[in-house]
Amino acid sequence: MGATTLTLPPGGYDDFHVHLRQGALGTFAVKQLVASGARLAYVMPNTVPPVTTTAQALAYRDWLVAQAPAPHLRYCMTLYLSPEVTPEEIERAAAAGIVGVKSYPKGVTTNSDAGVGEYDAYFPTFAAMERLGMVLNLHGELPSNDAEGIHVMNAEERFLGHLERLHKRFPRLRIVLEHCTTAAAIQTVERLGPTVAATITVHHLSLTVNDWAGQPHNFCKPVAKTAADRDALLQAVRSGNPKFFLGTDSAPHVRARKEGPATAAGVFTGAYVMPYLAEVLSRIGALDRLVPFATAYGRAFYQLPANGADDGAARAAAPAVTLCPDPDATIPAELTFVDETGATTAVVPFAASQKMGWRLDRAV
Amino acid sequence: MGATTLTLPPGGYDDFHVHLRQGALGTFAVKQLVASGARLAYVMPNTVPPVTTTAQALAYRDWLVAQAPAPHLRYCMTLYLSPEVTPEEIERAAAAGIVGVKSYPKGVTTNSDAGVGEYDAYFPTFAAMERLGMVLNLHGELPSNDAEGIHVMNAEERFLGHLERLHKRFPRLRIVLEHCTTAAAIQTVERLGPTVAATITVHHLSLTVNDWAGQPHNFCKPVAKTAADRDALLQAVRSGNPKFFLGTDSAPHVRARKEGPATAAGVFTGAYVMPYLAEVLSRIGALDRLVPFATAYGRAFYQLPANGADDGAARAAAPAVTLCPDPDATIPAELTFVDETGATTAVVPFAASQKMGWRLDRAV
C-alpha cells in the first residue's frame, strides 16, 4: 500500500483551515505547522479576543511570522464575523490582503428563520465581500436545541439549508463549508454552484462517533458522524472533485483541557498532517489524490498562484518536501512545550503512539 | 413543583440494576447504596472475574452484606451469561435463590443471524430459566461495526429484533431490557407480552447526546440518545406502565478513569438516586409516579413480596425513608473513599455540584 515516495510542490502542502492560537501554545502551534511541511496556512480568527479588524489581523500575522522562520510560508488571514465587520471594514481588509471572514455558529440561532434573520443583518457585509472577492468561511452547524431536535449528530445537516440560501442570495460570493463531516454536506456542496466548496480534515477521514465516544482526544466540533458519513468524505477526496480540499482544523489543547471533567473540542494533527493523510488515502488506494487535494484545489478555489512560492526569494527558501513510506514511523505519545509559567506542558496529537507508516522529509 | 414530602415504603426504594464492584470501591458503593435508601439491590455480575457460578454469587452476596449493616436490604444476585451457565448451573442457581442471568453485548455478534446463532447456543439455558422462573437481563446493544452500520447511537435500536425473537421463542421467560434509552425500545417493550419489561435509569431521564459529548462524567453505555428519545423515557414513567421500573445502572469509577485519555463508561448516581428522580419527575409534573416506578412495578414483575421487608426482623430494622423538598440540597462535587493503597480517592457523582432541590431523610 503506497510504497512509493510522494514529492510535494516546493514548500509543501496548503492547510486551508488551521488554529494557531496565541502565547506559548501559539508558538508551539506555529513550529508544528512549519515542521508539517505547510506552505500556506489559512488562519482561523477565534483568538482571545477574536480577530475582528484588519489591524488585528495584520498584527496577528506579524506575530505568527515572528514565531518561526519560514519565508516560504504564506499566512492567509481572516476576520471573525461580528458586528464590527462592516462593509467599510471589508474594504480595509480587502485592501490589506485579508482573504476571508469566518462565521461561527453563535452567529446563527437555533431557529431556522431567525437563523436566516441573523445572516440578513450581515448581507451588506456579504455584498461587500462578494464585490471585493473575499471568501466566506462557514462553521456549518446549528447550535444544539432540544425543542428544535438539533443535537451534535445532526447540527451540520440541519445547517445546510442556510448554506444553500446564502449561495442563492450571493451567487458570486465564494463560500467554504468548513470541516464538513456528513454525506449530506458533501452532496449539497456537489450540487451547488462553483462558488461553493468545502474543506475536509484529516481526522474526519478516519473517525466516527464510536471513536470520540469515550476518547476525548478524538472529540471535536463538528463531531465525527457515522461510518457512512466518513466514507462519503473519503469518496469525495477519492473522486478528485476540486470543490473538496484540505483544511485540517488542527487545534491544539493542552492535555489537561482534553482529559478533564469538560473536554475541550479540537483534534491536533500538527506536524503529522501529511503522514496521516498518506496513510488514510493509501488504505483506500487513493494516494494519487493526495497532491491535488492538499496542494492544488484549494489554491484554485481561492484564486491564489498555483506556484507554492510567493516570490523568488521565498521560492528559493522553500524546502523540498517528500513523503516516504516508513513502516517504523510512529506518532509521538505526546508533544511538549514550555508555557508562560515555565512549566513543561503536553499536547496529545491525533492517533498518539500509533504507527502511521509514512515519514515527512523536509530539506531546505 | 413537588413541594410535598414523599414517604417511601419501609426501607425505601428498589434498584433493579446496580453495579456494586469489589474491594475498597465496592465497600464505598455498598455504603452509598445503603445511604441512598435502597431496600432492594439487583446486583450486576460483571465483577473481575465475572460471577458465573452459584457459589460465586453467594460468596459475592456474603461479601456485600458484610460491607455495611442493612438487615432490611435485599440483595438479588445474578449470573453472567457465559458457557459456564449450563442448565445444571441454572438448577443450582434457582435452588439457591439466584434471581436472574445477565447477558452482555459480547454474547451477541454484530451480524444479526450470527447474533441469534450465539443466543441459540444458550437456548437450553434459557429453557431451564423459563422452567424455573429465573429472569433474563439483557444489555440490549449490538457491538459497533462499521460494515453493518452499527454505532453507539443506533446499537440499541438495532438490538431490538433479538429481544423480539427471544420473547417469541421463550414466551414465558421473563426478560428485562436493561437501561433502555430509545423511543424504539420503549415502543417494542410496550408492544411485546407481559413477560417483557425494561429498566430505566435516573440519568437517562435527563441526558441527551449533547450532555456526554465533551462531558466524560455523563458518558455511559448505552449512551444517552436524542431529546426525543429521552422524552419517550420520561413519558414511559409518566404513563405509569408497570413494564417500566427503576434500575439505576449506578456504576462508580474513580475520577482518574473518567477524566483520562480513555473514559470509563458509567454514571454514578450512588446515594442520590431519589433526589435525582424526584427532581426530574417534579419537572414534568409526574412526582406521583415516583413511588410506584421505584418501589412497586419492579417487585411485581420479579414476583417478589410487595412488602419492603423480607421478614419481621428486617421489617423492624427498615428505616423510614422520606423525600423532602429542600431548595438548598446540592449534589457534592465529589465523594471520596480510601483505596487499597491507603490513598484518598474521588468518585464524581452525576450532576456534581448541582442543586437538586430534594433531600432524602432516613430514620431507623
XYZ file of C-alpha atoms in Angstrom:
728
model
C 0.000 0.000 0.000
C 1.507 3.334 -1.090
C 5.034 2.005 -1.191
C 6.079 4.911 -3.415
C 7.639 8.197 -2.315
C 5.451 11.281 -2.827
C 7.038 14.607 -3.748
C 5.081 17.739 -2.827
C 5.441 21.134 -4.557
C 8.194 23.486 -3.258
C 7.469 24.265 0.382
C 4.898 21.529 0.799
C 1.118 21.488 1.227
C -1.652 24.018 1.856
C -3.778 23.966 5.021
C -6.950 25.939 4.372
C -8.187 25.776 7.989
C -5.865 25.897 10.977
C -5.949 27.219 14.552
C -2.602 28.727 15.532
C -3.556 30.150 18.941
C -1.547 32.744 20.870
C 1.154 32.867 23.518
C 3.373 29.869 24.216
C 0.772 27.461 22.809
C 0.708 29.597 19.657
C 4.484 29.486 19.301
C 4.270 25.701 19.645
C 1.461 25.513 17.061
C 3.400 27.608 14.530
C 6.531 25.483 14.939
C 4.423 22.358 14.408
C 2.879 23.964 11.321
C 6.286 24.737 9.841
C 7.508 21.225 10.658
C 4.398 19.787 8.978
C 5.592 20.992 5.575
C 2.913 23.636 5.133
C 3.496 26.335 2.540
C 0.133 28.013 3.196
C -1.850 28.403 6.410
C -5.395 29.739 6.312
C -5.590 31.110 9.852
C -8.773 30.996 11.927
C -9.618 34.239 13.782
C -11.024 32.734 17.012
C -8.279 34.096 19.206
C -8.897 35.821 22.557
C -10.148 38.426 21.794
C -11.283 37.340 18.312
C -9.742 38.985 15.239
C -12.448 41.401 14.097
C -10.422 44.224 12.498
C -7.865 44.477 9.709
C -5.366 45.955 12.149
C -5.753 42.942 14.495
C -5.375 40.516 11.600
C -2.161 42.160 10.379
C -0.741 42.296 13.901
C -1.624 38.615 14.403
C 0.106 37.732 11.119
C 3.223 39.642 12.160
C 3.226 37.747 15.438
C 2.831 34.397 13.670
C 5.668 35.189 11.229
C 7.922 36.023 14.169
C 7.376 32.658 15.872
C 9.318 30.535 13.389
C 11.495 31.308 10.373
C 9.640 30.202 7.247
C 9.864 32.753 4.445
C 8.148 30.315 2.069
C 5.083 30.011 4.324
C 2.106 32.190 3.366
C -0.309 33.117 6.152
C -3.810 33.847 4.826
C -5.639 35.909 7.437
C -9.350 36.057 8.262
C -11.780 38.149 10.304
C -14.324 36.798 12.807
C -17.842 37.614 11.561
C -19.330 40.037 14.078
C -20.993 43.469 14.036
C -17.559 45.132 13.858
C -17.062 43.569 10.423
C -18.865 46.325 8.487
C -18.706 46.872 4.710
C -16.175 49.601 5.483
C -14.039 47.140 7.425
C -14.311 44.731 4.489
C -12.964 47.481 2.218
C -9.977 47.936 4.541
C -9.490 44.177 4.893
C -9.558 43.522 1.151
C -7.111 46.387 0.537
C -4.780 44.874 3.160
C -4.910 41.378 1.663
C -7.152 39.748 4.255
C -8.589 36.737 2.439
C -11.786 35.736 4.220
C -14.326 36.087 7.001
C -15.230 33.202 9.309
C -18.757 32.707 10.593
C -19.233 30.689 13.785
C -22.456 29.034 14.941
C -23.067 31.731 17.537
C -23.874 33.896 14.523
C -26.796 31.588 13.739
C -29.669 30.957 16.118
C -31.377 27.637 16.659
C -34.500 28.749 14.849
C -34.102 28.379 11.085
C -35.923 31.600 10.204
C -34.219 33.564 12.927
C -31.011 31.961 11.728
C -31.515 33.419 8.295
C -32.555 36.612 10.035
C -29.193 36.765 11.762
C -27.450 36.339 8.453
C -29.684 39.047 6.990
C -28.010 41.564 9.269
C -24.715 40.691 7.553
C -25.985 40.924 3.988
C -24.310 44.327 3.405
C -21.054 42.790 4.645
C -21.512 39.747 2.402
C -22.304 42.028 -0.544
C -19.042 43.907 0.018
C -17.154 40.592 0.281
C -18.750 39.372 -2.944
C -17.851 42.603 -4.736
C -14.263 42.548 -3.449
C -13.669 38.830 -3.885
C -13.331 37.896 -0.223
C -14.301 34.391 0.878
C -16.941 33.475 3.476
C -15.885 30.551 5.692
C -18.788 28.851 7.430
C -18.667 26.694 10.522
C -21.756 24.862 9.323
C -23.606 23.812 12.443
C -26.757 24.983 14.166
C -26.456 25.227 17.948
C -27.960 22.230 19.733
C -31.528 22.783 20.865
C -33.860 20.160 22.328
C -37.053 21.896 21.250
C -35.820 22.023 17.652
C -34.467 18.463 17.821
C -30.983 19.725 16.994
C -28.047 17.838 18.517
C -24.357 17.313 17.767
C -25.114 14.458 15.359
C -27.479 16.408 13.074
C -26.331 20.015 13.661
C -24.423 20.126 10.357
C -27.139 18.576 8.218
C -29.673 20.956 9.750
C -27.420 23.894 8.762
C -27.226 23.063 5.053
C -30.378 24.994 4.175
C -28.635 28.165 5.381
C -25.681 27.451 3.103
C -27.983 26.990 0.126
C -29.949 30.179 0.853
C -26.760 32.227 1.224
C -25.424 30.850 -2.053
C -28.657 31.687 -3.884
C -28.646 35.216 -2.424
C -24.926 35.794 -3.191
C -24.157 33.520 -6.136
C -20.769 35.129 -6.832
C -19.684 35.098 -3.164
C -17.205 32.277 -2.676
C -18.322 30.220 0.322
C -16.414 27.400 2.020
C -18.296 24.953 4.221
C -15.551 24.249 6.732
C -14.586 20.809 8.096
C -17.630 19.069 6.611
C -18.486 15.757 8.261
C -21.601 14.334 6.612
C -22.708 12.701 3.375
C -25.476 15.315 3.281
C -22.919 18.137 3.299
C -20.865 16.506 0.532
C -23.982 16.115 -1.621
C -25.075 19.711 -1.001
C -21.667 21.170 -1.887
C -21.505 18.983 -5.010
C -24.951 20.189 -6.071
C -24.403 23.930 -5.543
C -22.542 26.215 -7.949
C -18.782 26.580 -8.476
C -18.549 29.341 -5.842
C -19.302 26.804 -3.084
C -16.584 24.471 -1.817
C -15.734 22.604 1.378
C -12.709 21.742 3.460
C -12.174 18.247 4.822
C -9.937 17.493 7.794
C -7.568 14.560 8.052
C -9.135 13.227 11.251
C -12.669 13.211 9.838
C -11.385 10.837 7.131
C -10.725 8.293 9.890
C -13.068 8.894 12.816
C -16.694 8.008 13.527
C -18.914 8.674 16.546
C -17.579 5.436 18.033
C -14.102 6.942 18.156
C -14.936 10.057 20.183
C -17.454 8.330 22.484
C -15.155 7.790 25.449
C -11.995 9.089 23.723
C -11.616 12.803 24.483
C -8.617 13.290 22.175
C -10.895 12.440 19.228
C -13.595 14.910 20.308
C -14.007 17.979 18.117
C -16.744 20.100 16.587
C -18.321 19.173 14.298
C -18.217 15.721 15.874
C -17.326 12.771 13.651
C -20.526 11.117 12.457
C -21.260 7.631 11.148
C -19.119 5.280 9.044
C -21.343 6.078 6.052
C -20.626 9.788 6.536
C -16.881 9.177 6.882
C -16.954 7.034 3.766
C -18.689 9.864 1.875
C -15.797 12.169 2.835
C -13.277 9.576 1.640
C -15.190 9.199 -1.614
C -15.221 12.981 -2.086
C -11.413 13.005 -1.840
C -11.065 9.919 -3.992
C -13.330 11.419 -6.662
C -10.923 14.267 -7.305
C -13.731 16.825 -7.203
C -11.820 20.127 -6.788
C -14.636 21.507 -4.614
C -13.142 19.486 -1.748
C -9.706 20.341 -0.400
C -7.638 20.036 2.763
C -8.340 22.162 5.820
C -7.025 20.353 8.877
C -8.810 22.281 11.640
C -5.717 21.302 13.624
C -6.499 22.727 17.064
C -4.103 22.202 19.962
C -5.322 21.991 23.536
C -3.096 21.161 26.486
C -3.651 17.663 27.876
C -5.411 18.968 30.981
C -8.114 20.588 28.847
C -8.718 17.343 26.948
C -8.555 14.971 29.916
C -10.557 16.925 32.468
C -14.225 16.996 33.532
C -15.063 19.122 30.468
C -13.371 18.126 27.213
C -12.175 20.985 25.004
C -13.263 20.405 21.393
C -10.396 20.001 18.961
C -8.101 17.410 17.399
C -4.444 18.283 16.942
C -2.839 16.958 13.773
C 0.049 19.452 13.959
C 3.262 18.357 12.278
C 1.823 14.987 11.180
C -0.857 16.082 8.723
C 0.853 14.581 5.668
C 1.620 11.159 7.218
C -1.993 10.867 8.460
C -3.309 11.795 5.031
C -0.956 9.461 3.174
C -1.912 6.621 5.494
C -5.670 7.029 5.137
C -5.533 7.594 1.353
C -3.222 4.647 0.797
C -5.697 2.479 2.745
C -8.346 3.251 0.103
C -5.941 3.126 -2.833
C -6.242 6.862 -3.488
C -2.713 8.035 -2.709
C -2.618 9.705 -6.124
C -5.244 12.168 -4.841
C -3.077 13.487 -2.006
C -1.140 16.098 -4.013
C -4.106 17.761 -5.760
C -6.305 17.564 -2.605
C -3.582 19.090 -0.422
C -1.818 21.451 -2.844
C -3.954 22.383 -5.882
C -7.733 22.500 -5.406
C -7.712 24.957 -2.510
C -5.432 27.427 -4.300
C -7.615 27.212 -7.387
C -10.775 27.988 -5.402
C -9.064 30.832 -3.549
C -7.592 32.124 -6.822
C -4.079 32.041 -5.391
C -0.956 31.463 -7.502
C -0.549 27.769 -8.249
C 3.149 28.138 -7.598
C 3.855 27.331 -3.976
C 6.225 30.258 -3.525
C 5.050 33.847 -3.468
C 8.230 35.331 -4.897
C 11.694 34.370 -5.993
C 13.252 34.678 -2.547
C 10.516 32.610 -0.942
C 10.771 30.057 -3.709
C 14.490 29.790 -3.107
C 13.799 29.310 0.609
C 11.086 26.713 0.064
C 12.235 23.322 1.328
C 11.818 20.232 -0.797
C 9.146 18.121 0.875
C 8.702 14.399 0.316
C 6.583 11.728 1.945
C 8.416 8.448 2.334
C 6.961 5.090 3.298
C 8.418 4.147 6.683
C 6.967 1.143 8.490
C 8.562 2.311 11.743
C 7.125 5.854 11.628
C 5.036 6.370 14.753
C 3.093 9.369 16.067
C 4.536 10.525 19.421
C 2.587 9.771 22.610
C 2.680 13.482 23.389
C 4.353 16.719 22.341
C 5.568 19.272 24.847
C 6.234 22.983 25.081
C 7.179 25.342 27.888
C 4.226 27.507 28.858
C 4.227 31.078 30.177
C 4.788 29.842 33.723
C 7.888 27.913 32.682
C 6.108 24.588 33.076
C 6.629 21.852 30.508
C 3.153 21.209 29.118
C 1.861 18.359 26.952
C -0.331 18.315 23.872
C -1.537 14.890 22.728
C -1.558 14.578 18.923
C -4.161 12.701 16.908
C -3.535 8.929 16.814
C -0.884 9.265 19.543
C 1.560 6.338 19.693
C 0.076 4.773 16.550
C 2.143 3.585 13.592
C 1.465 5.815 10.605
C 3.719 4.187 8.029
C 4.841 7.450 6.436
C 7.614 9.929 7.233
C 7.839 13.552 6.085
C 11.243 14.684 4.848
C 11.976 18.396 4.514
C 15.270 19.640 3.019
C 15.833 23.386 2.667
C -43.422 21.799 41.605
C -43.276 18.845 44.010
C -43.418 20.944 47.149
C -44.825 17.974 49.060
C -42.892 15.437 51.134
C -42.824 11.911 49.696
C -42.876 8.892 52.018
C -41.392 5.675 50.652
C -42.284 2.160 51.876
C -40.333 0.813 54.887
C -36.669 0.645 53.942
C -37.032 2.762 50.828
C -36.846 2.054 47.108
C -35.838 -0.831 44.846
C -32.899 -0.594 42.430
C -33.275 -3.326 39.811
C -29.876 -2.687 38.191
C -26.794 -1.654 40.144
C -23.027 -2.204 39.957
C -21.525 -2.705 43.420
C -17.948 -3.557 42.402
C -15.370 -5.186 44.673
C -12.596 -4.148 47.038
C -12.469 -0.651 48.516
C -14.537 0.767 45.647
C -17.131 -1.934 46.363
C -17.275 -1.060 50.056
C -17.799 2.573 49.031
C -20.518 1.593 46.545
C -22.394 -0.510 49.134
C -22.294 2.300 51.707
C -23.648 4.706 49.080
C -26.365 2.188 48.232
C -27.435 1.901 51.865
C -27.353 5.686 52.255
C -29.498 6.014 49.119
C -32.471 4.431 50.885
C -32.461 1.218 48.868
C -34.323 -1.769 50.271
C -33.513 -3.959 47.264
C -30.419 -4.106 45.050
C -30.437 -6.192 41.895
C -26.693 -6.814 41.593
C -24.893 -6.980 38.245
C -22.403 -9.846 37.876
C -19.688 -8.061 35.872
C -17.073 -8.301 38.578
C -13.465 -9.388 37.963
C -13.703 -12.282 37.338
C -17.408 -12.246 36.391
C -19.930 -14.095 38.548
C -20.649 -17.248 36.526
C -21.439 -19.810 39.249
C -23.950 -20.061 42.084
C -21.077 -20.410 44.552
C -19.508 -17.161 43.321
C -22.843 -15.350 43.512
C -23.467 -16.466 47.100
C -19.921 -15.545 48.123
C -20.326 -12.128 46.483
C -23.616 -11.590 48.324
C -21.985 -12.515 51.643
C -19.221 -10.014 50.912
C -21.728 -7.270 50.040
C -23.746 -7.928 53.217
C -20.569 -7.610 55.272
C -19.703 -4.154 53.880
C -22.493 -2.209 55.597
C -25.113 -3.098 58.194
C -28.534 -3.103 56.498
C -30.663 -6.089 57.551
C -33.611 -4.632 55.643
C -31.675 -4.541 52.351
C -32.271 -7.467 49.993
C -29.518 -8.314 47.525
C -30.845 -10.049 44.420
C -27.958 -11.871 42.767
C -27.340 -12.672 39.100
C -25.033 -14.780 36.937
C -23.062 -13.543 33.913
C -24.296 -15.361 30.796
C -21.391 -17.474 29.554
C -20.752 -21.108 28.618
C -20.340 -21.970 32.328
C -24.005 -21.092 32.865
C -25.378 -24.503 31.883
C -28.911 -25.783 32.558
C -27.383 -27.680 35.506
C -25.925 -24.440 36.865
C -29.334 -22.831 36.426
C -30.841 -25.616 38.545
C -28.301 -24.903 41.291
C -28.785 -21.138 40.962
C -32.569 -21.307 41.179
C -32.367 -23.615 44.202
C -30.016 -21.111 45.876
C -32.290 -18.135 45.211
C -30.277 -16.531 42.417
C -32.800 -14.361 40.610
C -31.504 -13.757 37.113
C -28.872 -14.078 34.402
C -27.329 -11.051 32.686
C -26.421 -11.089 29.007
C -23.796 -8.610 27.791
C -23.241 -7.496 24.191
C -20.147 -9.647 23.848
C -22.619 -12.530 23.837
C -24.101 -11.164 20.603
C -22.154 -10.689 17.395
C -22.587 -7.786 15.004
C -24.273 -9.945 12.401
C -27.960 -10.401 13.165
C -28.080 -14.070 12.165
C -24.865 -14.894 13.916
C -26.240 -12.915 16.855
C -29.263 -15.147 17.017
C -26.902 -18.035 16.450
C -24.985 -17.074 19.550
C -28.185 -16.962 21.520
C -29.146 -20.345 20.054
C -26.243 -21.875 21.959
C -27.911 -20.663 25.169
C -31.408 -21.896 24.356
C -31.106 -24.895 26.732
C -30.041 -22.444 29.461
C -32.935 -20.104 28.639
C -35.325 -23.065 28.649
C -34.165 -24.021 32.154
C -34.551 -20.398 33.283
C -38.059 -20.265 31.838
C -38.999 -23.517 33.558
C -37.550 -22.390 36.898
C -38.784 -18.819 36.785
C -35.426 -17.088 36.525
C -35.212 -13.727 34.745
C -33.040 -12.891 31.712
C -31.492 -9.415 31.917
C -30.369 -8.080 28.555
C -27.843 -5.353 27.902
C -29.602 -4.528 24.662
C -26.935 -3.296 22.299
C -25.180 -4.758 19.281
C -21.429 -4.154 19.210
C -20.468 -1.269 16.948
C -19.474 -2.350 13.463
C -18.766 -0.067 10.506
C -19.625 -2.645 7.861
C -23.020 -3.210 9.473
C -23.564 0.494 10.059
C -23.880 -0.106 13.795
C -22.647 2.657 16.116
C -23.268 3.817 19.673
C -26.296 5.881 18.618
C -28.213 3.029 16.962
C -26.764 -0.032 18.748
C -29.840 -0.408 20.984
C -32.423 0.034 18.253
C -30.558 -2.484 16.106
C -30.714 -4.990 19.001
C -34.491 -4.926 19.420
C -35.105 -7.645 16.843
C -33.115 -10.032 19.042
C -35.304 -9.175 22.022
C -38.432 -9.862 20.000
C -37.140 -13.188 18.665
C -36.113 -14.353 22.138
C -39.520 -13.423 23.517
C -41.312 -15.327 20.740
C -39.098 -18.385 21.307
C -39.484 -18.259 25.118
C -42.820 -16.536 25.743
C -42.914 -17.479 29.445
C -39.306 -16.440 30.092
C -39.310 -13.097 31.876
C -36.935 -10.758 30.050
C -35.814 -7.286 31.156
C -34.331 -4.919 28.590
C -31.886 -3.124 30.855
C -31.285 0.647 30.945
C -33.294 1.334 27.795
C -32.505 4.648 26.111
C -34.607 4.972 22.954
C -38.189 5.619 21.900
C -37.854 2.492 19.737
C -37.045 0.370 22.806
C -39.979 1.803 24.765
C -42.350 1.039 21.885
C -41.006 -2.502 21.491
C -41.335 -3.321 25.194
C -44.859 -1.846 25.256
C -45.808 -3.984 22.254
C -44.435 -7.314 23.490
C -46.130 -9.585 26.022
C -46.340 -9.222 29.809
C -43.143 -11.250 30.310
C -41.090 -8.421 28.768
C -40.214 -5.330 30.810
C -37.464 -2.689 30.913
C -35.462 -0.784 33.456
C -34.884 2.951 33.124
C -32.034 4.786 34.823
C -32.301 8.157 36.521
C -29.600 9.742 34.378
C -31.182 8.689 31.081
C -34.267 10.674 32.138
C -32.116 13.816 31.963
C -29.280 13.337 29.483
C -29.009 13.526 25.711
C -26.065 13.012 23.348
C -25.245 16.699 23.826
C -24.586 16.065 27.502
C -21.968 13.337 27.092
C -20.273 14.892 24.052
C -17.355 16.518 25.855
C -18.555 15.639 29.382
C -16.971 12.340 30.443
C -18.924 12.069 33.700
C -22.124 11.762 31.625
C -20.678 9.033 29.390
C -22.144 5.562 29.851
C -23.322 2.627 27.776
C -25.860 2.678 26.299
C -25.089 6.320 25.533
C -27.857 8.869 26.039
C -29.582 9.485 22.707
C -31.691 12.386 21.429
C -34.117 14.663 23.262
C -36.981 12.786 21.589
C -35.641 9.505 22.992
C -35.205 10.995 26.468
C -38.731 12.375 26.307
C -40.032 8.891 25.394
C -38.406 7.546 28.582
C -39.994 10.326 30.627
C -43.367 9.582 29.036
C -42.973 5.873 29.833
C -42.512 6.733 33.514
C -45.272 9.321 33.466
C -47.661 6.823 31.841
C -47.488 4.514 34.835
C -46.986 1.477 32.606
C -45.738 -1.185 35.095
C -43.473 -2.650 32.399
C -41.055 0.200 33.146
C -39.354 0.416 36.521
C -36.225 1.824 38.123
C -32.800 0.280 37.543
C -30.168 2.926 38.131
C -27.159 1.261 36.485
C -25.256 3.295 39.092
C -21.639 2.481 38.235
C -18.794 4.119 40.156
C -15.437 4.783 38.535
C -12.627 6.690 40.218
C -12.091 10.178 38.817
C -8.889 9.202 37.035
C -10.771 6.596 34.971
C -13.364 9.169 33.923
C -11.001 12.078 33.309
C -8.224 10.324 31.419
C -7.375 9.627 27.765
C -9.931 6.797 27.730
C -13.225 7.447 29.516
C -14.653 4.532 31.500
C -18.362 4.095 30.709
C -20.647 4.612 33.679
C -22.613 7.268 35.549
C -22.631 7.145 39.351
C -25.921 8.105 40.985
C -24.996 6.402 44.264
C -26.682 7.817 47.363
C -28.605 10.482 45.408
C -30.909 8.320 43.288
C -34.114 9.511 44.971
C -33.320 13.252 44.851
C -32.404 12.991 41.143
C -35.613 11.098 40.425
C -37.805 13.463 42.442
C -36.240 16.441 40.677
C -36.721 15.141 37.141
C -40.259 13.853 37.786
C -41.324 17.063 39.501
C -40.070 18.972 36.454
C -42.621 17.111 34.302
C -45.353 17.163 36.943
C -45.167 13.389 37.476
C -43.936 13.217 41.068
C -46.866 10.944 41.868
C -45.234 8.272 39.673
C -42.059 8.083 41.761
C -43.303 5.611 44.372
C -44.806 3.016 42.015
C -41.914 3.366 39.498
C -39.289 2.953 42.222
C -40.999 0.591 44.673
C -43.874 -1.390 43.119
C -43.609 -2.246 39.410
C -40.242 -3.980 39.635
C -41.280 -6.194 42.523
C -44.459 -7.122 40.700
C -42.538 -8.138 37.558
C -39.990 -10.089 39.603
C -42.796 -11.686 41.664
C -41.213 -10.534 44.905
C -43.205 -9.748 48.060
C -44.736 -6.283 47.796
C -43.823 -5.687 51.413
C -40.481 -3.983 51.583
C -39.194 -6.145 54.411
C -38.438 -9.826 53.955
C -39.305 -10.827 57.496
C -40.327 -9.368 60.800
C -36.817 -8.626 61.997
C -35.875 -6.950 58.734
C -39.127 -5.032 58.751
C -38.393 -3.810 62.253
C -34.940 -2.740 61.086
C -36.224 -0.964 57.990
C -35.669 2.774 58.283
C -38.460 5.197 57.478
C -37.463 6.969 54.272
C -38.879 10.306 53.151
C -38.027 12.723 50.358
C -38.277 16.332 51.446
C -38.179 19.408 49.208
C -35.012 21.329 50.076
C -34.024 24.258 47.854
C -30.509 24.169 49.312
C -29.914 20.457 48.656
C -26.875 20.151 46.385
C -25.032 17.129 44.967
C -21.417 17.040 46.239
C -18.610 17.995 43.846
C -17.029 14.635 44.617
C -17.205 11.696 47.011
C -14.113 10.067 48.442
C -13.016 6.729 49.823
C -9.697 5.273 50.919
C -8.442 2.758 48.378
C -6.351 -0.381 48.975
C -3.158 1.668 48.871
C -4.416 3.996 51.605
C -4.892 6.842 49.151
C -7.968 9.037 49.381
C -9.678 8.588 46.015
C -12.502 10.556 44.431
C -15.638 9.460 42.607
C -17.603 12.224 40.849
C -21.363 11.727 41.194
C -23.913 12.524 38.484
C -24.809 16.230 38.335
C -21.913 17.058 40.688
C -22.282 20.430 42.455
C -25.781 20.939 41.034
C -28.811 21.908 43.134
C -31.245 19.024 43.249
C -33.988 20.532 45.382
C -34.723 17.330 47.315
C -33.213 15.758 50.431
C -33.506 12.127 51.498
C -34.244 11.532 55.187
C -33.704 8.064 56.704
C -34.638 7.299 60.305
C -34.159 3.762 61.645
